[in-house]
Amino acid sequence: MVIANPPYKSINFNSKKIKLSFDEYVTLDKLNQQLVISPPLKYAPTISPQGSPSKEITIKLTDTLKENTTYIFNFGNSIRDNNEGNTLKSFNYVFSTGKYVDSLKTKGLVKDAFNNKHDKDISVLLYKVDSSYSDSIVYKQKPNYITNTIDSLYKITNIKDGKYLLIALKDVSSNYLFNPKEDKIGFYNRFIELPKDSLINEPLSLFKEVPSFRVISAKEISKGKILFGFEGGKENINLSLIHI
């Protein structure tokens, strides 16, 4: 990148459009999978061009930005030069709607709890622990900060000081909300505090929850025969016959 308008790490940001200019023609590859905006926006921005080479990338914001907040647009590995296909790795654009850009960071590793392999495209999320925090936050609310792993490594930057819940999520629906029926999750064993916890020594271990057993439907398929549908671990089934 040679120039950004508004400039990179602008403060008191109030623009609805961002232009990023490059020294050669670039293309955007798998932008929907690669782009991570932290904190997440309710309405996705419009980014162009897509599908054709250009020396400029234009971002049009359709959402209302929070006050006194640092935003990070992390393009991952989606920006490539048009001639040779070289990747501009982990490129990001940062700005603040407040008087300064938050500069704290944290980093660490993610692994699978049951083997030495690591899944691709793992999201690592931070939730602010304040008066509105509850244990159900991962089901109901999008995080304050987010990044994606590169191999098994993660790094979240431009964070405000404070106390946070740190989790890793294999987010099948890509909505940053935990769905125990399809997602893997990993929790750090305590809240982290920044700037103290800038390096997390213990890996986040991903696992798939097994829902509690429950019967969800029953249907008579023939005389004297009833078919029961259920969810959860089948090893927990404990049915008794009732004679009427």
PDB file of C-alpha atoms in Angstrom, residues 20-167:
ATOM      1  CA  LEU A  20      -6.545   2.089  -0.175  1.00  0.00           C
ATOM      2  CA  SER A  21      -4.059   2.702  -3.019  1.00  0.00           C
ATOM      3  CA  PHE A  22      -1.306   0.283  -4.075  1.00  0.00           C
ATOM      4  CA  ASP A  23       1.838   0.601  -6.191  1.00  0.00           C
ATOM      5  CA  GLU A  24       0.611  -2.042  -8.670  1.00  0.00           C
ATOM      6  CA  TYR A  25      -2.589  -3.728  -9.741  1.00  0.00           C
ATOM      7  CA  VAL A  26      -4.083  -6.079  -7.142  1.00  0.00           C
ATOM      8  CA  THR A  27      -6.986  -8.536  -7.021  1.00  0.00           C
ATOM      9  CA  LEU A  28      -9.093  -9.766  -4.113  1.00  0.00           C
ATOM     10  CA  ASP A  29      -9.179 -13.530  -3.578  1.00  0.00           C
ATOM     11  CA  LYS A  30     -11.731 -15.269  -1.303  1.00  0.00           C
ATOM     12  CA  LEU A  31     -12.468 -11.988   0.460  1.00  0.00           C
ATOM     13  CA  ASN A  32     -15.595 -13.298   2.215  1.00  0.00           C
ATOM     14  CA  GLN A  33     -13.526 -16.033   3.856  1.00  0.00           C
ATOM     15  CA  GLN A  34     -10.428 -13.948   4.585  1.00  0.00           C
ATOM     16  CA  LEU A  35     -11.704 -10.536   5.752  1.00  0.00           C
ATOM     17  CA  VAL A  36     -12.055 -10.182   9.541  1.00  0.00           C
ATOM     18  CA  ILE A  37     -13.400  -6.929  10.999  1.00  0.00           C
ATOM     19  CA  SER A  38     -12.808  -6.340  14.695  1.00  0.00           C
ATOM     20  CA  PRO A  39     -15.019  -5.507  16.490  1.00  0.00           C
ATOM     21  CA  PRO A  40     -17.576  -7.092  14.120  1.00  0.00           C
ATOM     22  CA  LEU A  41     -20.032  -4.858  12.249  1.00  0.00           C
ATOM     23  CA  LYS A  42     -23.752  -5.599  12.144  1.00  0.00           C
ATOM     24  CA  TYR A  43     -23.905  -4.689   8.455  1.00  0.00           C
ATOM     25  CA  ALA A  44     -21.067  -5.767   6.183  1.00  0.00           C
ATOM     26  CA  PRO A  45     -19.284  -3.020   4.221  1.00  0.00           C
ATOM     27  CA  THR A  46     -19.278  -2.908   0.432  1.00  0.00           C
ATOM     28  CA  ILE A  47     -15.773  -3.560  -0.907  1.00  0.00           C
ATOM     29  CA  SER A  48     -14.775  -3.090  -4.538  1.00  0.00           C
ATOM     30  CA  PRO A  49     -13.580  -4.019  -7.035  1.00  0.00           C
ATOM     31  CA  GLN A  50     -14.045  -7.776  -6.845  1.00  0.00           C
ATOM     32  CA  GLY A  51     -13.128  -9.927  -9.823  1.00  0.00           C
ATOM     33  CA  SER A  52     -11.082  -7.337 -11.711  1.00  0.00           C
ATOM     34  CA  PRO A  53      -7.585  -5.897 -11.058  1.00  0.00           C
ATOM     35  CA  SER A  54      -7.232  -2.356  -9.735  1.00  0.00           C
ATOM     36  CA  LYS A  55      -4.709  -0.133  -7.984  1.00  0.00           C
ATOM     37  CA  GLU A  56      -7.374   0.931  -5.481  1.00  0.00           C
ATOM     38  CA  ILE A  57      -9.620  -0.871  -3.011  1.00  0.00           C
ATOM     39  CA  THR A  58     -12.702   1.062  -1.895  1.00  0.00           C
ATOM     40  CA  ILE A  59     -14.538   0.266   1.347  1.00  0.00           C
ATOM     41  CA  LYS A  60     -18.016   1.779   1.823  1.00  0.00           C
ATOM     42  CA  LEU A  61     -19.308   1.583   5.390  1.00  0.00           C
ATOM     43  CA  THR A  62     -23.036   0.971   5.870  1.00  0.00           C
ATOM     44  CA  ASP A  63     -22.981   0.506   9.652  1.00  0.00           C
ATOM     45  CA  THR A  64     -22.893   3.074  12.461  1.00  0.00           C
ATOM     46  CA  LEU A  65     -19.509   2.901  14.208  1.00  0.00           C
ATOM     47  CA  LYS A  66     -19.152   2.835  17.989  1.00  0.00           C
ATOM     48  CA  GLU A  67     -17.676   5.852  19.754  1.00  0.00           C
ATOM     49  CA  ASN A  68     -14.110   5.744  21.138  1.00  0.00           C
ATOM     50  CA  THR A  69     -13.415   2.405  19.452  1.00  0.00           C
ATOM     51  CA  THR A  70     -10.430   1.119  17.486  1.00  0.00           C
ATOM     52  CA  TYR A  71     -11.420  -0.857  14.376  1.00  0.00           C
ATOM     53  CA  ILE A  72      -9.223  -3.342  12.504  1.00  0.00           C
ATOM     54  CA  PHE A  73      -9.975  -4.500   8.957  1.00  0.00           C
ATOM     55  CA  ASN A  74      -7.779  -7.586   8.558  1.00  0.00           C
ATOM     56  CA  PHE A  75      -7.730  -8.746   4.927  1.00  0.00           C
ATOM     57  CA  GLY A  76      -5.830 -11.927   5.772  1.00  0.00           C
ATOM     58  CA  ASN A  77      -4.244 -13.265   2.578  1.00  0.00           C
ATOM     59  CA  SER A  78      -6.956 -11.990   0.208  1.00  0.00           C
ATOM     60  CA  ILE A  79      -4.897  -9.247  -1.522  1.00  0.00           C
ATOM     61  CA  ARG A  80      -2.688 -10.488  -4.368  1.00  0.00           C
ATOM     62  CA  ASP A  81      -0.707  -8.674  -7.016  1.00  0.00           C
ATOM     63  CA  ASN A  82      -2.229  -9.201 -10.451  1.00  0.00           C
ATOM     64  CA  ASN A  83       0.993 -10.030 -12.322  1.00  0.00           C
ATOM     65  CA  GLU A  84       2.552 -12.831 -10.286  1.00  0.00           C
ATOM     66  CA  GLY A  85      -0.144 -13.646  -7.734  1.00  0.00           C
ATOM     67  CA  ASN A  86       2.069 -12.806  -4.750  1.00  0.00           C
ATOM     68  CA  THR A  87       0.100 -12.420  -1.514  1.00  0.00           C
ATOM     69  CA  LEU A  88       0.179  -9.323   0.694  1.00  0.00           C
ATOM     70  CA  LYS A  89       0.074 -11.383   3.884  1.00  0.00           C
ATOM     71  CA  SER A  90      -2.024 -10.344   6.896  1.00  0.00           C
ATOM     72  CA  PHE A  91      -2.638  -6.843   5.547  1.00  0.00           C
ATOM     73  CA  ASN A  92      -4.803  -4.690   7.807  1.00  0.00           C
ATOM     74  CA  TYR A  93      -6.239  -1.190   7.966  1.00  0.00           C
ATOM     75  CA  VAL A  94      -6.697   0.379  11.402  1.00  0.00           C
ATOM     76  CA  PHE A  95      -8.522   3.503  12.588  1.00  0.00           C
ATOM     77  CA  SER A  96     -10.131   4.881  15.739  1.00  0.00           C
ATOM     78  CA  THR A  97     -13.350   6.798  16.312  1.00  0.00           C
ATOM     79  CA  GLY A  98     -11.770   8.185  19.495  1.00  0.00           C
ATOM     80  CA  LYS A  99      -8.756  10.335  20.346  1.00  0.00           C
ATOM     81  CA  TYR A 100      -6.201   7.514  20.169  1.00  0.00           C
ATOM     82  CA  VAL A 101      -5.618   4.080  18.636  1.00  0.00           C
ATOM     83  CA  ASP A 102      -5.603   1.194  21.130  1.00  0.00           C
ATOM     84  CA  SER A 103      -2.267  -0.606  20.967  1.00  0.00           C
ATOM     85  CA  LEU A 104      -2.396  -3.650  23.278  1.00  0.00           C
ATOM     86  CA  LYS A 105      -2.180  -7.191  21.901  1.00  0.00           C
ATOM     87  CA  THR A 106      -2.292 -10.842  22.874  1.00  0.00           C
ATOM     88  CA  LYS A 107      -1.121 -13.982  21.092  1.00  0.00           C
ATOM     89  CA  GLY A 108      -0.868 -17.737  21.540  1.00  0.00           C
ATOM     90  CA  LEU A 109      -1.683 -21.167  20.070  1.00  0.00           C
ATOM     91  CA  VAL A 110      -4.796 -23.216  19.275  1.00  0.00           C
ATOM     92  CA  LYS A 111      -4.817 -27.020  19.196  1.00  0.00           C
ATOM     93  CA  ASP A 112      -7.305 -29.872  19.058  1.00  0.00           C
ATOM     94  CA  ALA A 113      -8.005 -31.330  22.506  1.00  0.00           C
ATOM     95  CA  PHE A 114      -7.801 -34.952  21.276  1.00  0.00           C
ATOM     96  CA  ASN A 115      -5.051 -35.022  18.635  1.00  0.00           C
ATOM     97  CA  ASN A 116      -2.038 -33.057  17.452  1.00  0.00           C
ATOM     98  CA  LYS A 117      -3.714 -31.730  14.308  1.00  0.00           C
ATOM     99  CA  HIS A 118      -5.052 -28.189  13.958  1.00  0.00           C
ATOM    100  CA  ASP A 119      -8.200 -27.144  12.109  1.00  0.00           C
ATOM    101  CA  LYS A 120      -8.083 -24.418   9.488  1.00  0.00           C
ATOM    102  CA  ASP A 121      -9.920 -21.103   9.814  1.00  0.00           C
ATOM    103  CA  ILE A 122     -10.280 -21.026  13.585  1.00  0.00           C
ATOM    104  CA  SER A 123     -11.642 -17.777  15.020  1.00  0.00           C
ATOM    105  CA  VAL A 124     -10.178 -16.476  18.282  1.00  0.00           C
ATOM    106  CA  LEU A 125     -12.524 -14.153  20.157  1.00  0.00           C
ATOM    107  CA  LEU A 126     -12.282 -11.684  23.034  1.00  0.00           C
ATOM    108  CA  TYR A 127     -15.323 -10.598  25.074  1.00  0.00           C
ATOM    109  CA  LYS A 128     -15.098  -7.624  27.429  1.00  0.00           C
ATOM    110  CA  VAL A 129     -15.838  -8.627  31.025  1.00  0.00           C
ATOM    111  CA  ASP A 130     -17.877  -5.754  32.480  1.00  0.00           C
ATOM    112  CA  SER A 131     -21.239  -5.165  34.149  1.00  0.00           C
ATOM    113  CA  SER A 132     -23.126  -6.557  31.127  1.00  0.00           C
ATOM    114  CA  TYR A 133     -21.111  -9.795  30.958  1.00  0.00           C
ATOM    115  CA  SER A 134     -22.859 -13.149  31.521  1.00  0.00           C
ATOM    116  CA  ASP A 135     -21.919 -16.812  31.071  1.00  0.00           C
ATOM    117  CA  SER A 136     -24.229 -17.063  28.043  1.00  0.00           C
ATOM    118  CA  ILE A 137     -22.431 -14.316  26.112  1.00  0.00           C
ATOM    119  CA  VAL A 138     -20.849 -16.748  23.604  1.00  0.00           C
ATOM    120  CA  TYR A 139     -24.345 -17.874  22.501  1.00  0.00           C
ATOM    121  CA  LYS A 140     -25.975 -14.443  22.243  1.00  0.00           C
ATOM    122  CA  GLN A 141     -23.451 -11.699  21.541  1.00  0.00           C
ATOM    123  CA  LYS A 142     -20.691 -11.090  19.021  1.00  0.00           C
ATOM    124  CA  PRO A 143     -17.202 -10.519  20.466  1.00  0.00           C
ATOM    125  CA  ASN A 144     -15.405  -7.228  20.998  1.00  0.00           C
ATOM    126  CA  TYR A 145     -12.301  -8.453  19.148  1.00  0.00           C
ATOM    127  CA  ILE A 146     -11.656 -11.249  16.698  1.00  0.00           C
ATOM    128  CA  THR A 147      -8.874 -12.742  14.612  1.00  0.00           C
ATOM    129  CA  ASN A 148      -8.254 -15.912  12.594  1.00  0.00           C
ATOM    130  CA  THR A 149      -5.448 -18.384  13.135  1.00  0.00           C
ATOM    131  CA  ILE A 150      -2.517 -18.726  10.758  1.00  0.00           C
ATOM    132  CA  ASP A 151      -1.702 -22.431  10.983  1.00  0.00           C
ATOM    133  CA  SER A 152      -2.105 -22.883  14.769  1.00  0.00           C
ATOM    134  CA  LEU A 153      -1.061 -19.334  15.766  1.00  0.00           C
ATOM    135  CA  TYR A 154      -3.280 -16.363  16.623  1.00  0.00           C
ATOM    136  CA  LYS A 155      -2.564 -12.706  17.327  1.00  0.00           C
ATOM    137  CA  ILE A 156      -5.130 -10.077  18.294  1.00  0.00           C
ATOM    138  CA  THR A 157      -3.928  -6.467  18.077  1.00  0.00           C
ATOM    139  CA  ASN A 158      -5.136  -2.942  18.887  1.00  0.00           C
ATOM    140  CA  ILE A 159      -6.990  -3.978  22.054  1.00  0.00           C
ATOM    141  CA  LYS A 160      -8.154  -1.686  24.838  1.00  0.00           C
ATOM    142  CA  ASP A 161      -6.868  -2.446  28.352  1.00  0.00           C
ATOM    143  CA  GLY A 162      -9.183  -4.462  30.584  1.00  0.00           C
ATOM    144  CA  LYS A 163     -10.430  -7.945  31.487  1.00  0.00           C
ATOM    145  CA  TYR A 164     -11.580 -10.376  28.769  1.00  0.00           C
ATOM    146  CA  LEU A 165     -12.961 -13.851  28.132  1.00  0.00           C
ATOM    147  CA  LEU A 166     -10.736 -15.582  25.552  1.00  0.00           C
ATOM    148  CA  ILE A 167     -12.104 -18.421  23.411  1.00  0.00           C
TER     149      ILE A 167
END
